Amino acid sequence: MKAAVNAGADAVYMGGSRFGARAYAENPEGDQFLEALDYAHLHGCSLYMTVNTLVKEEELGQLYDFLMPCYERGLDAVIVQDMGVFSFIRKHFPDLPIHASTQMTVTGWRSAAMLKELGASRVVTARELSLAEIAQIRDHVDIEIESFVHGALCYCYSGQCLLSSLIGGRSGNRGRCAQPCRLPYDAPGQALSFRTGSERGTGRKNRENGGEKTGGKNREKRQQEKDNRYLMSLKDLCTLDILPDIIEAGVYSLKIEGRMKSPRYTAGVVSVYRKYVDQYLARGREGYRISDEDRKMLLDLFDRGGQTEGYYRQHNGRDMIALKEKPAFRQGNQQLFDRLDAEYVHSGKQEPIRGHVTAREGQPVTLYLEKAPVSVTVSGEVVQTAQNQPMTEEKLLKQIQKTGGSPFYFEELTGQAEGSCFLPVQALNGLRRAGLEQLEEAILSPYRRKAESEGENEEGVTERPVSAAAKEEQERSFVKSGKSPEFLVSLESPEGLSVAAAHPEVDGIYLDSTGFGPELWKQAVEQCHQAGKFCGLIFPQIFRQEAEEFFMAAAKELREAGFDVLVIRSMEEPRFLRELGLGQIPLVFDSNLYAMNHQAAAQMIHMGAGRLTFPLELNSRELEQLKEASEGIGWEMTIYGHYPAMVSAQCVVRTTKGCTKKPELLLIRDRVGKELPVKNHCQFCYNTIYNPSPLSLLGQEDAVLRLQPEGLRLVFTTETPAQIQEVMDAFADHFRYGKDTPSPIKDFTRGHFRRGVE
């Protein structure tokens, strides 16, 4: 923090001891954070607290006491991912600015407008947005825009990643990401073959029986595989060359990512961007020139295999990915490191002040100090009559000027000594110390404020967010089968529709728009209705320009299809659907719109949800707490399916063999041999990487039904129609009829239902 301030940052994000997205960093404890606030404010810098993790129900009641001391000390803003935390802060600290984290996956102006209406003062855009998309937010919404300009890039859209939690229980949504995207993976076209859903196992056979036997070609292939194994490890972002474009697109705050980096790295990167922002503001585009020395400096500070301008001018690309392993050792630029340490890391920053000291024989000595717009005057001991040599003005100033380790230095100091003056050195030291302390307090006092009492019945779990009338409206908005809970099937492929529609225990079918095109919608809805099922459409997990154009072109088909329910997975989608005149269709908010606590659940009902989906990172005990606290809210629950482990703007197909503009199902293999299915959803231009083993809660019927979900969902992504049939039969037997029939799923996971996440 000090290195960033010393090097010229206008603001710093820093985590406290809890609720921050860097749980393994050496985050400051409470008193240290208060000292950090004072340090930043004394030097004209803002300090923002990262409260940007998802918060469990049992943790919500701790939030007020955690935030209150920092709020009263002058905290400038908080950055937030959890909508429950968002609404809690708006209620209890109404004048504390909220920044919507990049973890909220803000991909367009509609979600930015929604957050502005709810009380956000700033949105941090998804890293994947183009300059044109950022400019659209600027043109549509009067809100501060913050975007990343330097540092590490996640492979996944931030906030949409479950891979770390699935591998080791360390949730990226809880600040504990283990960075599995930095590990090696074998990709199709190298060690694995492409396949379709009906070609299971053929890739392994091809690897065993096919291929060239020539030694030279095999060596070349092995080297190519080695050089392309880090296909999810993105190069670090560096935007010096396009900084004017970013500023002119409407970005108000330029964000440098410093994940667990050293003070030296922080100082070096901040100082470079400070230099070039100031250069652009002073000289414009015409005078904007970057030196080779500064480019080299940024690479010397950290190099993951080169740098990239990120997504600002391209949607994705092989050139953005490191591909090769980062070298274990690299010769450091010690001369650079020593300079940064001396200038920014080990030096104390001091602010210029003006002062005037007056010593009149027989009167108290006075010191006037000013740091505009603040000034103070302090008095000291009575000036004595000199017995020998009177104190000169020069000696008086020399002693007062010694500001030492204080936050200040005298830019200008004047003084006068009238009469035969004498004062002990300790009296002058005390005068100076008292003056600087009072000046410091005068600078900091405007930041101080008093928090209102949290109040009775406002600690979180005691509140009941949904009224009986709202509950009735919620129930009316859904087609009820008369059975409880509803048995729901989600399909990504049209091949499974006939078997799902024919199953007697299925109440509703959700068609995923990544696999069901507009030409199929009306016929599919009619097929469901004829079979006595209700039918919904699942919208894409990432809603950007491609999705907007897709659904605008298909607006007529969407209106005429007759969907009973729409399942949304992006905060862009509710407003977009209202624009299309479809606001009357009930909405299900999917699990990736995280409702981890009752405050978040209530906020999402307010945002238009008719029903929510239980988040995937809570265990059964935590889900029970959430269900109890969110009385009056209807929930759906996924009890089978491959978790979407990562959702990325990058494309494994494009990285490995070039863009084909053709949706495919393929595999990548991790370092322990697990094969992860990957789908490239070309119409929306994003990839989904699925967990290799599907979630199955067969055998957990009692624990699931205790939660009283209104819908139980089976999510089918890569399964064949025959497999879909087997899974539906088994779950119907277990959950509808209490039969203990054998499970057809041999390799499965309980997900987080038992173990949860840290």
PDB file of N, CA, C and O in Angstrom, residues 352-418:
ATOM      1  N   PRO A 352       4.519  18.414   1.169  1.00  0.00           N
ATOM      2  CA  PRO A 352       5.035  19.779   1.359  1.00  0.00           C
ATOM      3  C   PRO A 352       4.071  20.638   2.170  1.00  0.00           C
ATOM      4  O   PRO A 352       2.846  20.597   1.957  1.00  0.00           O
ATOM      5  N   ILE A 353       4.594  21.397   3.113  1.00  0.00           N
ATOM      6  CA  ILE A 353       3.774  22.315   3.901  1.00  0.00           C
ATOM      7  C   ILE A 353       4.473  23.670   3.985  1.00  0.00           C
ATOM      8  O   ILE A 353       5.667  23.794   3.706  1.00  0.00           O
ATOM      9  N   ARG A 354       3.716  24.685   4.364  1.00  0.00           N
ATOM     10  CA  ARG A 354       4.253  26.015   4.612  1.00  0.00           C
ATOM     11  C   ARG A 354       4.139  26.308   6.101  1.00  0.00           C
ATOM     12  O   ARG A 354       3.226  25.810   6.778  1.00  0.00           O
ATOM     13  N   GLY A 355       5.072  27.110   6.596  1.00  0.00           N
ATOM     14  CA  GLY A 355       5.022  27.422   8.014  1.00  0.00           C
ATOM     15  C   GLY A 355       5.646  28.772   8.340  1.00  0.00           C
ATOM     16  O   GLY A 355       6.425  29.336   7.555  1.00  0.00           O
ATOM     17  N   HIS A 356       5.266  29.288   9.532  1.00  0.00           N
ATOM     18  CA  HIS A 356       5.855  30.538  10.029  1.00  0.00           C
ATOM     19  C   HIS A 356       5.929  30.431  11.547  1.00  0.00           C
ATOM     20  O   HIS A 356       4.935  30.116  12.217  1.00  0.00           O
ATOM     21  N   VAL A 357       7.125  30.677  12.098  1.00  0.00           N
ATOM     22  CA  VAL A 357       7.321  30.613  13.541  1.00  0.00           C
ATOM     23  C   VAL A 357       7.632  32.025  14.055  1.00  0.00           C
ATOM     24  O   VAL A 357       8.390  32.777  13.429  1.00  0.00           O
ATOM     25  N   THR A 358       7.006  32.380  15.180  1.00  0.00           N
ATOM     26  CA  THR A 358       7.191  33.716  15.770  1.00  0.00           C
ATOM     27  C   THR A 358       7.629  33.570  17.222  1.00  0.00           C
ATOM     28  O   THR A 358       6.948  32.907  18.015  1.00  0.00           O
ATOM     29  N   ALA A 359       8.773  34.204  17.547  1.00  0.00           N
ATOM     30  CA  ALA A 359       9.275  34.208  18.926  1.00  0.00           C
ATOM     31  C   ALA A 359       9.441  35.651  19.375  1.00  0.00           C
ATOM     32  O   ALA A 359      10.252  36.395  18.796  1.00  0.00           O
ATOM     33  N   ARG A 360       8.624  36.042  20.381  1.00  0.00           N
ATOM     34  CA  ARG A 360       8.721  37.388  20.952  1.00  0.00           C
ATOM     35  C   ARG A 360       9.065  37.262  22.433  1.00  0.00           C
ATOM     36  O   ARG A 360       8.412  36.514  23.166  1.00  0.00           O
ATOM     37  N   GLU A 361      10.054  37.959  22.798  1.00  0.00           N
ATOM     38  CA  GLU A 361      10.519  37.922  24.191  1.00  0.00           C
ATOM     39  C   GLU A 361       9.357  38.211  25.135  1.00  0.00           C
ATOM     40  O   GLU A 361       8.616  39.179  24.979  1.00  0.00           O
ATOM     41  N   GLY A 362       9.165  37.248  26.090  1.00  0.00           N
ATOM     42  CA  GLY A 362       8.112  37.424  27.090  1.00  0.00           C
ATOM     43  C   GLY A 362       6.756  36.909  26.668  1.00  0.00           C
ATOM     44  O   GLY A 362       5.798  36.990  27.449  1.00  0.00           O
ATOM     45  N   GLN A 363       6.608  36.364  25.462  1.00  0.00           N
ATOM     46  CA  GLN A 363       5.323  35.841  24.980  1.00  0.00           C
ATOM     47  C   GLN A 363       5.499  34.383  24.531  1.00  0.00           C
ATOM     48  O   GLN A 363       6.603  33.962  24.195  1.00  0.00           O
ATOM     49  N   PRO A 364       4.385  33.631  24.529  1.00  0.00           N
ATOM     50  CA  PRO A 364       4.495  32.239  24.051  1.00  0.00           C
ATOM     51  C   PRO A 364       4.942  32.200  22.588  1.00  0.00           C
ATOM     52  O   PRO A 364       4.495  33.007  21.767  1.00  0.00           O
ATOM     53  N   VAL A 365       5.829  31.265  22.271  1.00  0.00           N
ATOM     54  CA  VAL A 365       6.245  31.065  20.893  1.00  0.00           C
ATOM     55  C   VAL A 365       5.071  30.458  20.115  1.00  0.00           C
ATOM     56  O   VAL A 365       4.305  29.650  20.652  1.00  0.00           O
ATOM     57  N   THR A 366       4.880  30.856  18.866  1.00  0.00           N
ATOM     58  CA  THR A 366       3.768  30.332  18.055  1.00  0.00           C
ATOM     59  C   THR A 366       4.303  29.771  16.739  1.00  0.00           C
ATOM     60  O   THR A 366       5.315  30.226  16.203  1.00  0.00           O
ATOM     61  N   LEU A 367       3.578  28.756  16.239  1.00  0.00           N
ATOM     62  CA  LEU A 367       3.916  28.132  14.966  1.00  0.00           C
ATOM     63  C   LEU A 367       2.650  28.003  14.132  1.00  0.00           C
ATOM     64  O   LEU A 367       1.665  27.396  14.566  1.00  0.00           O
ATOM     65  N   TYR A 368       2.684  28.598  12.947  1.00  0.00           N
ATOM     66  CA  TYR A 368       1.581  28.494  11.996  1.00  0.00           C
ATOM     67  C   TYR A 368       1.982  27.494  10.914  1.00  0.00           C
ATOM     68  O   TYR A 368       3.077  27.587  10.343  1.00  0.00           O
ATOM     69  N   LEU A 369       1.106  26.511  10.639  1.00  0.00           N
ATOM     70  CA  LEU A 369       1.371  25.501   9.617  1.00  0.00           C
ATOM     71  C   LEU A 369       0.200  25.445   8.646  1.00  0.00           C
ATOM     72  O   LEU A 369      -0.967  25.545   9.051  1.00  0.00           O
ATOM     73  N   GLU A 370       0.520  25.236   7.385  1.00  0.00           N
ATOM     74  CA  GLU A 370      -0.539  25.199   6.373  1.00  0.00           C
ATOM     75  C   GLU A 370      -0.247  24.137   5.332  1.00  0.00           C
ATOM     76  O   GLU A 370       0.850  24.036   4.799  1.00  0.00           O
ATOM     77  N   LYS A 371      -1.255  23.306   5.088  1.00  0.00           N
ATOM     78  CA  LYS A 371      -1.294  22.432   3.911  1.00  0.00           C
ATOM     79  C   LYS A 371      -2.670  22.642   3.313  1.00  0.00           C
ATOM     80  O   LYS A 371      -3.660  22.082   3.777  1.00  0.00           O
ATOM     81  N   ALA A 372      -2.710  23.501   2.317  1.00  0.00           N
ATOM     82  CA  ALA A 372      -3.993  23.966   1.787  1.00  0.00           C
ATOM     83  C   ALA A 372      -4.917  22.778   1.492  1.00  0.00           C
ATOM     84  O   ALA A 372      -4.477  21.750   0.974  1.00  0.00           O
ATOM     85  N   PRO A 373      -6.178  22.894   1.912  1.00  0.00           N
ATOM     86  CA  PRO A 373      -6.843  24.093   2.451  1.00  0.00           C
ATOM     87  C   PRO A 373      -6.841  24.154   3.983  1.00  0.00           C
ATOM     88  O   PRO A 373      -7.612  24.911   4.570  1.00  0.00           O
ATOM     89  N   VAL A 374      -5.987  23.351   4.630  1.00  0.00           N
ATOM     90  CA  VAL A 374      -6.006  23.229   6.085  1.00  0.00           C
ATOM     91  C   VAL A 374      -4.855  24.027   6.685  1.00  0.00           C
ATOM     92  O   VAL A 374      -3.753  24.061   6.144  1.00  0.00           O
ATOM     93  N   SER A 375      -5.124  24.684   7.842  1.00  0.00           N
ATOM     94  CA  SER A 375      -4.051  25.377   8.560  1.00  0.00           C
ATOM     95  C   SER A 375      -4.306  25.282  10.057  1.00  0.00           C
ATOM     96  O   SER A 375      -5.458  25.144  10.496  1.00  0.00           O
ATOM     97  N   VAL A 376      -3.225  25.325  10.832  1.00  0.00           N
ATOM     98  CA  VAL A 376      -3.328  25.298  12.297  1.00  0.00           C
ATOM     99  C   VAL A 376      -2.299  26.274  12.870  1.00  0.00           C
ATOM    100  O   VAL A 376      -1.285  26.572  12.227  1.00  0.00           O
ATOM    101  N   THR A 377      -2.565  26.755  14.095  1.00  0.00           N
ATOM    102  CA  THR A 377      -1.606  27.576  14.839  1.00  0.00           C
ATOM    103  C   THR A 377      -1.496  27.006  16.244  1.00  0.00           C
ATOM    104  O   THR A 377      -2.524  26.776  16.908  1.00  0.00           O
ATOM    105  N   VAL A 378      -0.259  26.765  16.684  1.00  0.00           N
ATOM    106  CA  VAL A 378      -0.051  26.234  18.034  1.00  0.00           C
ATOM    107  C   VAL A 378       0.881  27.170  18.796  1.00  0.00           C
ATOM    108  O   VAL A 378       1.718  27.868  18.208  1.00  0.00           O
ATOM    109  N   SER A 379       0.696  27.161  20.107  1.00  0.00           N
ATOM    110  CA  SER A 379       1.549  27.981  20.979  1.00  0.00           C
ATOM    111  C   SER A 379       2.383  27.074  21.864  1.00  0.00           C
ATOM    112  O   SER A 379       1.951  25.973  22.238  1.00  0.00           O
ATOM    113  N   GLY A 380       3.576  27.567  22.227  1.00  0.00           N
ATOM    114  CA  GLY A 380       4.463  26.800  23.081  1.00  0.00           C
ATOM    115  C   GLY A 380       4.824  27.569  24.344  1.00  0.00           C
ATOM    116  O   GLY A 380       4.038  28.372  24.858  1.00  0.00           O
ATOM    117  N   GLU A 381       6.021  27.340  24.836  1.00  0.00           N
ATOM    118  CA  GLU A 381       6.469  27.972  26.067  1.00  0.00           C
ATOM    119  C   GLU A 381       6.694  29.473  25.859  1.00  0.00           C
ATOM    120  O   GLU A 381       6.893  29.945  24.733  1.00  0.00           O
ATOM    121  N   VAL A 382       6.684  30.177  26.994  1.00  0.00           N
ATOM    122  CA  VAL A 382       6.972  31.614  26.948  1.00  0.00           C
ATOM    123  C   VAL A 382       8.452  31.806  26.593  1.00  0.00           C
ATOM    124  O   VAL A 382       9.335  31.127  27.138  1.00  0.00           O
ATOM    125  N   VAL A 383       8.702  32.716  25.681  1.00  0.00           N
ATOM    126  CA  VAL A 383      10.076  32.998  25.248  1.00  0.00           C
ATOM    127  C   VAL A 383      10.821  33.711  26.379  1.00  0.00           C
ATOM    128  O   VAL A 383      10.355  34.739  26.896  1.00  0.00           O
ATOM    129  N   GLN A 384      11.960  33.139  26.761  1.00  0.00           N
ATOM    130  CA  GLN A 384      12.752  33.709  27.849  1.00  0.00           C
ATOM    131  C   GLN A 384      13.688  34.804  27.327  1.00  0.00           C
ATOM    132  O   GLN A 384      13.903  34.942  26.128  1.00  0.00           O
ATOM    133  N   THR A 385      14.242  35.561  28.300  1.00  0.00           N
ATOM    134  CA  THR A 385      15.239  36.568  27.946  1.00  0.00           C
ATOM    135  C   THR A 385      16.619  35.916  27.940  1.00  0.00           C
ATOM    136  O   THR A 385      16.995  35.238  28.900  1.00  0.00           O
ATOM    137  N   ALA A 386      17.315  36.093  26.846  1.00  0.00           N
ATOM    138  CA  ALA A 386      18.631  35.461  26.707  1.00  0.00           C
ATOM    139  C   ALA A 386      19.604  36.045  27.712  1.00  0.00           C
ATOM    140  O   ALA A 386      19.698  37.262  27.865  1.00  0.00           O
ATOM    141  N   GLN A 387      20.347  35.198  28.418  1.00  0.00           N
ATOM    142  CA  GLN A 387      21.347  35.651  29.365  1.00  0.00           C
ATOM    143  C   GLN A 387      22.656  35.998  28.661  1.00  0.00           C
ATOM    144  O   GLN A 387      23.378  36.883  29.090  1.00  0.00           O
ATOM    145  N   ASN A 388      22.918  35.230  27.578  1.00  0.00           N
ATOM    146  CA  ASN A 388      24.141  35.484  26.835  1.00  0.00           C
ATOM    147  C   ASN A 388      23.795  35.880  25.398  1.00  0.00           C
ATOM    148  O   ASN A 388      23.359  36.989  25.145  1.00  0.00           O
ATOM    149  N   GLN A 389      23.928  34.891  24.470  1.00  0.00           N
ATOM    150  CA  GLN A 389      23.705  35.189  23.054  1.00  0.00           C
ATOM    151  C   GLN A 389      22.246  34.912  22.692  1.00  0.00           C
ATOM    152  O   GLN A 389      21.760  33.801  22.856  1.00  0.00           O
ATOM    153  N   PRO A 390      21.485  35.916  22.187  1.00  0.00           N
ATOM    154  CA  PRO A 390      20.078  35.706  21.818  1.00  0.00           C
ATOM    155  C   PRO A 390      19.961  34.727  20.649  1.00  0.00           C
ATOM    156  O   PRO A 390      20.866  34.574  19.832  1.00  0.00           O
ATOM    157  N   MET A 391      18.821  34.066  20.603  1.00  0.00           N
ATOM    158  CA  MET A 391      18.533  33.140  19.493  1.00  0.00           C
ATOM    159  C   MET A 391      18.260  33.930  18.223  1.00  0.00           C
ATOM    160  O   MET A 391      17.427  34.841  18.212  1.00  0.00           O
ATOM    161  N   THR A 392      18.978  33.562  17.175  1.00  0.00           N
ATOM    162  CA  THR A 392      18.757  34.247  15.900  1.00  0.00           C
ATOM    163  C   THR A 392      17.611  33.580  15.142  1.00  0.00           C
ATOM    164  O   THR A 392      17.212  32.441  15.420  1.00  0.00           O
ATOM    165  N   GLU A 393      17.116  34.287  14.158  1.00  0.00           N
ATOM    166  CA  GLU A 393      16.059  33.742  13.299  1.00  0.00           C
ATOM    167  C   GLU A 393      16.554  32.491  12.583  1.00  0.00           C
ATOM    168  O   GLU A 393      15.809  31.517  12.406  1.00  0.00           O
ATOM    169  N   GLU A 394      17.831  32.480  12.178  1.00  0.00           N
ATOM    170  CA  GLU A 394      18.403  31.335  11.471  1.00  0.00           C
ATOM    171  C   GLU A 394      18.389  30.083  12.341  1.00  0.00           C
ATOM    172  O   GLU A 394      18.016  28.994  11.899  1.00  0.00           O
ATOM    173  N   LYS A 395      18.795  30.230  13.625  1.00  0.00           N
ATOM    174  CA  LYS A 395      18.792  29.084  14.537  1.00  0.00           C
ATOM    175  C   LYS A 395      17.368  28.609  14.819  1.00  0.00           C
ATOM    176  O   LYS A 395      17.102  27.414  14.951  1.00  0.00           O
ATOM    177  N   LEU A 396      16.447  29.542  14.921  1.00  0.00           N
ATOM    178  CA  LEU A 396      15.045  29.208  15.163  1.00  0.00           C
ATOM    179  C   LEU A 396      14.500  28.347  14.019  1.00  0.00           C
ATOM    180  O   LEU A 396      13.880  27.295  14.235  1.00  0.00           O
ATOM    181  N   LEU A 397      14.739  28.778  12.799  1.00  0.00           N
ATOM    182  CA  LEU A 397      14.231  28.042  11.633  1.00  0.00           C
ATOM    183  C   LEU A 397      14.909  26.679  11.493  1.00  0.00           C
ATOM    184  O   LEU A 397      14.269  25.687  11.121  1.00  0.00           O
ATOM    185  N   LYS A 398      16.220  26.642  11.786  1.00  0.00           N
ATOM    186  CA  LYS A 398      16.954  25.390  11.651  1.00  0.00           C
ATOM    187  C   LYS A 398      16.377  24.311  12.550  1.00  0.00           C
ATOM    188  O   LYS A 398      16.279  23.136  12.157  1.00  0.00           O
ATOM    189  N   GLN A 399      15.959  24.680  13.744  1.00  0.00           N
ATOM    190  CA  GLN A 399      15.428  23.691  14.671  1.00  0.00           C
ATOM    191  C   GLN A 399      14.005  23.274  14.294  1.00  0.00           C
ATOM    192  O   GLN A 399      13.656  22.098  14.366  1.00  0.00           O
ATOM    193  N   ILE A 400      13.184  24.221  13.894  1.00  0.00           N
ATOM    194  CA  ILE A 400      11.786  23.905  13.543  1.00  0.00           C
ATOM    195  C   ILE A 400      11.733  23.063  12.263  1.00  0.00           C
ATOM    196  O   ILE A 400      10.839  22.244  12.079  1.00  0.00           O
ATOM    197  N   GLN A 401      12.700  23.221  11.381  1.00  0.00           N
ATOM    198  CA  GLN A 401      12.672  22.579  10.064  1.00  0.00           C
ATOM    199  C   GLN A 401      12.917  21.076  10.131  1.00  0.00           C
ATOM    200  O   GLN A 401      12.683  20.365   9.159  1.00  0.00           O
ATOM    201  N   LYS A 402      13.336  20.555  11.252  1.00  0.00           N
ATOM    202  CA  LYS A 402      13.682  19.137  11.368  1.00  0.00           C
ATOM    203  C   LYS A 402      12.419  18.279  11.517  1.00  0.00           C
ATOM    204  O   LYS A 402      12.055  17.864  12.621  1.00  0.00           O
ATOM    205  N   THR A 403      11.748  17.998  10.398  1.00  0.00           N
ATOM    206  CA  THR A 403      10.489  17.226  10.459  1.00  0.00           C
ATOM    207  C   THR A 403      10.722  15.727  10.544  1.00  0.00           C
ATOM    208  O   THR A 403       9.790  14.956  10.800  1.00  0.00           O
ATOM    209  N   GLY A 404      11.971  15.274  10.289  1.00  0.00           N
ATOM    210  CA  GLY A 404      12.339  13.879  10.515  1.00  0.00           C
ATOM    211  C   GLY A 404      11.429  12.879   9.834  1.00  0.00           C
ATOM    212  O   GLY A 404      11.143  12.966   8.647  1.00  0.00           O
ATOM    213  N   GLY A 405      10.892  11.918  10.620  1.00  0.00           N
ATOM    214  CA  GLY A 405      10.063  10.847  10.075  1.00  0.00           C
ATOM    215  C   GLY A 405       8.593  11.180  10.015  1.00  0.00           C
ATOM    216  O   GLY A 405       7.762  10.273   9.870  1.00  0.00           O
ATOM    217  N   SER A 406       8.241  12.435  10.119  1.00  0.00           N
ATOM    218  CA  SER A 406       6.832  12.826  10.043  1.00  0.00           C
ATOM    219  C   SER A 406       6.348  12.755   8.598  1.00  0.00           C
ATOM    220  O   SER A 406       7.143  12.622   7.669  1.00  0.00           O
ATOM    221  N   PRO A 407       5.038  12.886   8.356  1.00  0.00           N
ATOM    222  CA  PRO A 407       4.518  12.856   6.981  1.00  0.00           C
ATOM    223  C   PRO A 407       4.773  14.145   6.205  1.00  0.00           C
ATOM    224  O   PRO A 407       4.284  14.267   5.083  1.00  0.00           O
ATOM    225  N   PHE A 408       5.513  15.120   6.778  1.00  0.00           N
ATOM    226  CA  PHE A 408       5.610  16.440   6.152  1.00  0.00           C
ATOM    227  C   PHE A 408       7.069  16.889   6.008  1.00  0.00           C
ATOM    228  O   PHE A 408       7.950  16.444   6.742  1.00  0.00           O
ATOM    229  N   TYR A 409       7.258  17.801   5.068  1.00  0.00           N
ATOM    230  CA  TYR A 409       8.500  18.554   4.998  1.00  0.00           C
ATOM    231  C   TYR A 409       8.143  20.000   4.654  1.00  0.00           C
ATOM    232  O   TYR A 409       7.099  20.264   4.048  1.00  0.00           O
ATOM    233  N   PHE A 410       9.012  20.917   5.063  1.00  0.00           N
ATOM    234  CA  PHE A 410       8.734  22.333   4.810  1.00  0.00           C
ATOM    235  C   PHE A 410       9.145  22.714   3.394  1.00  0.00           C
ATOM    236  O   PHE A 410      10.321  22.709   3.042  1.00  0.00           O
ATOM    237  N   GLU A 411       8.158  23.025   2.611  1.00  0.00           N
ATOM    238  CA  GLU A 411       8.399  23.598   1.296  1.00  0.00           C
ATOM    239  C   GLU A 411       8.793  25.067   1.449  1.00  0.00           C
ATOM    240  O   GLU A 411       9.594  25.611   0.683  1.00  0.00           O
ATOM    241  N   GLU A 412       8.225  25.683   2.479  1.00  0.00           N
ATOM    242  CA  GLU A 412       8.522  27.085   2.783  1.00  0.00           C
ATOM    243  C   GLU A 412       8.374  27.283   4.284  1.00  0.00           C
ATOM    244  O   GLU A 412       7.362  26.892   4.870  1.00  0.00           O
ATOM    245  N   LEU A 413       9.378  27.865   4.916  1.00  0.00           N
ATOM    246  CA  LEU A 413       9.320  28.154   6.347  1.00  0.00           C
ATOM    247  C   LEU A 413       9.952  29.514   6.588  1.00  0.00           C
ATOM    248  O   LEU A 413      11.086  29.771   6.200  1.00  0.00           O
ATOM    249  N   THR A 414       9.180  30.377   7.207  1.00  0.00           N
ATOM    250  CA  THR A 414       9.683  31.711   7.560  1.00  0.00           C
ATOM    251  C   THR A 414       9.564  31.887   9.068  1.00  0.00           C
ATOM    252  O   THR A 414       8.881  31.114   9.752  1.00  0.00           O
ATOM    253  N   GLY A 415      10.232  32.906   9.581  1.00  0.00           N
ATOM    254  CA  GLY A 415      10.159  33.136  11.016  1.00  0.00           C
ATOM    255  C   GLY A 415      10.693  34.494  11.406  1.00  0.00           C
ATOM    256  O   GLY A 415      11.306  35.200  10.603  1.00  0.00           O
ATOM    257  N   GLN A 416      10.408  34.857  12.637  1.00  0.00           N
ATOM    258  CA  GLN A 416      10.946  36.107  13.172  1.00  0.00           C
ATOM    259  C   GLN A 416      11.199  35.938  14.657  1.00  0.00           C
ATOM    260  O   GLN A 416      10.453  35.264  15.361  1.00  0.00           O
ATOM    261  N   ALA A 417      12.278  36.541  15.107  1.00  0.00           N
ATOM    262  CA  ALA A 417      12.642  36.542  16.521  1.00  0.00           C
ATOM    263  C   ALA A 417      12.763  37.995  16.963  1.00  0.00           C
ATOM    264  O   ALA A 417      13.617  38.729  16.441  1.00  0.00           O
ATOM    265  N   GLU A 418      11.891  38.413  17.890  1.00  0.00           N
ATOM    266  CA  GLU A 418      11.866  39.805  18.322  1.00  0.00           C
ATOM    267  C   GLU A 418      12.371  39.900  19.759  1.00  0.00           C
ATOM    268  O   GLU A 418      11.861  39.226  20.651  1.00  0.00           O
TER     269      GLU A 418
END
